[in-house]
Amino acid sequence: MNLIVSKKNKKKIQIKNIISSKIIKKKIFKKLLFLKKNTIIDGFRKGKAPIKLIKKKFKKNILKEILEKIINKNFLKYIKKKNITKYSNVKYFLEKYKKGMDLNYTIEFNINYHILLKKLKKIKLYKLNIKITKKDINKLILNFQKNISKWTIKNGLIKENNKVYINFKLLSKNKKVIIKKNNFKIIMNKNFLLKKIYKKLINKKKNDKIIVKIKFSKHHPEKKITEKKSFFIIKIIKIKKKENNKINFKKIKKLGFQIKNIKELKKNILLNLKEESKKITEENLKNQFIKKWNKIFKKKFSIKKKKNQIKTIKKNIFLKYKKKKNIFKKSYNINVIKKAKKELKINYILNKIIKNESLFVSNQLIKKIYQQTIKNFYKNKLDKIKKNKIKNNIRKILLINKTFSFIFKYILIKNKHCSFKKALKIHKNIKL
């Protein structure tokens, strides 16, 4: 190959080459002989048609096919020699071929963001290798059972996952009442409640009174309390719990399982736990990558982009808050500016990979998942806007998953053994 290689810029490469007329002639003749042996033409037996007739009938197609094969072969040889693994936008420019003359041609192509790949190769992650035991299976069965059991009054101390009914007043510095609510329900979960509220309520009992001093974030969806130091006066009215003792197969059948015996149930539970383990592993890998990428990637985004991202986050928080108006939720009291910066960084690499790799999701797959979604979650008929919204969300999720799969090919990932119990704790702390 007598290649002339030139770089138009850091990403674009141009290759110029010549194909000898002798090579073209030789390849054409070989192809004609092959067609002569294997083609049936009217009036002739197989392999007995004159080569002139074969040439007249197939010459144009043969020439096109041979030139494409030679050019592609030379191009792939060059790519392999230079160890270029990712490239895109390959364009061919050919001169008109004249019989007995050499053919000049040019190829242009882009090398895909080698700088980003170098950064990705610096990242090291660990993959959870989750071990599932009999205890995990029994615990999950008990949790199923617990879900269908009724809440019962509890007389002891407040524990994790208890339902607590409270009367509360939120006072300003001047002791004016900002918000007042009676018989307000809280599920005790340290991953969802404000840290100070959780710590003050846990291990307390009925009729206990507590005072909590809190400063809310300036981005909190409840405008009355944003960026103000406030005082909660809370009285515990009632505590409820759910029993979780022995496995009762009759109770489990009420959940709608079409299962004959406990052994069959345990087999199904094991399959469910394996699927859940896969999801936890994938989400944990994504979470690790996001954290490490935010540390190593230092790009300044425009003020306009930051403002738009902050606006989107605030809108999503407000829509969630509007439904239940639970001011005790941890997720409403976040630093929106920090979150916006993190989201911009991760969106940057995802969009860059999607664009450069020309990643896409087939409409057939979207349609299949859409039909399953409608069947499982929507009983009423949907209008066009709602349908398109669901389809776009499905496309977005599938595309992000595909992009992460691409990212993980370039990252060193080591296995880490882990129990299912520990994996669940890790899962609770995942913030995507």
Phi, psi and omega in degrees: 000119175263074185275141170247113184252131177223146179258122177283322173204190183300329185259330188263132179236141178239131179240129174246139183209163179234134173256125182295142179296329179297318179296315181298314181299315181298315182293320179298314181298318178300316181294320179297318178298319179298315180293323179301317182288328191248359182255138175258123178242140182306131178093355181228148174286159180304126178085000184251359179290142181296144182297331178297320179293318176300315181298316181297320185283322190245358190306313183298315180294321180298314182300313179300314182296316182294316180298318178298317181297314182297313182297314179297320179298314179296320180296314180295327176297316180296315180301316181294316181299319183272001179057043177268111184267330183235123179212162181207176178051051179284125180234137180250137176233112185247143171279164177290133181279129176245136183305130178082002181250151173290154181251125174266137176213160180230141174237135174238139177205162180255139170268131188276116169021064179301332181295317178296319180297322177298319179293321180297321183293342178282341184278137176237131181233166173238142181256128181289124174257093192274127178261127180255127182249174177298325179300319180297319180296313180297323181294320180292322177297317178298323178293320175301314181298320181296323181298328181266352179280158184274154173289134177238151181295137179243137181258348183274211182275155178289130178235171178305137178071007171286154174262125185242132177256129183227155164255132179218153173235138174250116185252148175279180178301325181275011179065026173273141181284121178268311179224141178221129179217144178244150177055042181274133184267137175226133171266126185285102179215116186292343178280343183248331183273155173302138186305314182295319180295314181300312182297324181285328184275326184298138181069013173267168182234175181304140179076358175292145176245137178227152176238129181233130177262124184222143170246119182276153179296150179290349180258008180297138183293341177273103188297333182297335189244001185299130175054036179236143173279124185229165179237127173266130169248113187241133173240130181276121184264318187205149177232134178233153179220168173242135181286145180214072187259267183254156178289125179240106187296329179295321179293319182296324180300333179294339179289348178102011178288128176268068186235136185284318184216174184294328180296316179296321178298315181297324177298314179296320179297319179300317178297318178297320180294324178295319177295317179297321179299319178299315180297315180299316180300314181296314181294323179295319177298315179299316181298316178300314181298315181302315180299313184288323178295320179296333178282317187272337185267114182242095179230136178267126180262155181295155180300323180298315180297317179299314181298318180296320180292318178299317179300317180297314180298314180300319180298314179297318178297316182297319180297322177291319182293324183303326183291313187243340180050050179262098184290349181279353183289133181299321186295342179273346187253042185261165174274101186295326181296315178298317180297319180299317179298316180297316181294322178296321180295315182287323177297326180300308183291322180297313180294323180297315180293317179302317182290309185290328181267358183052045180287142177210166177240133183292143178298330180297316179293318179299316180299317181298312180292323178300314180297320177295318180298312179300316181298318186276327190240345184235117179268323182277159178290144182252147175279172185300319182297315180295317179300312180296324179297315179297314180298319179295321177295319178297314179301316181298313180297314180296321180292321178295317178299320179295321180293318178296323177300320177295315180302315185293344176291334185258004185246141177285119181238122178253150179280145177225119181289141187204141175281160180295324179299315179292322179299322178295322177296317178297318182299321180297330182269359180288130178235102180257000000 
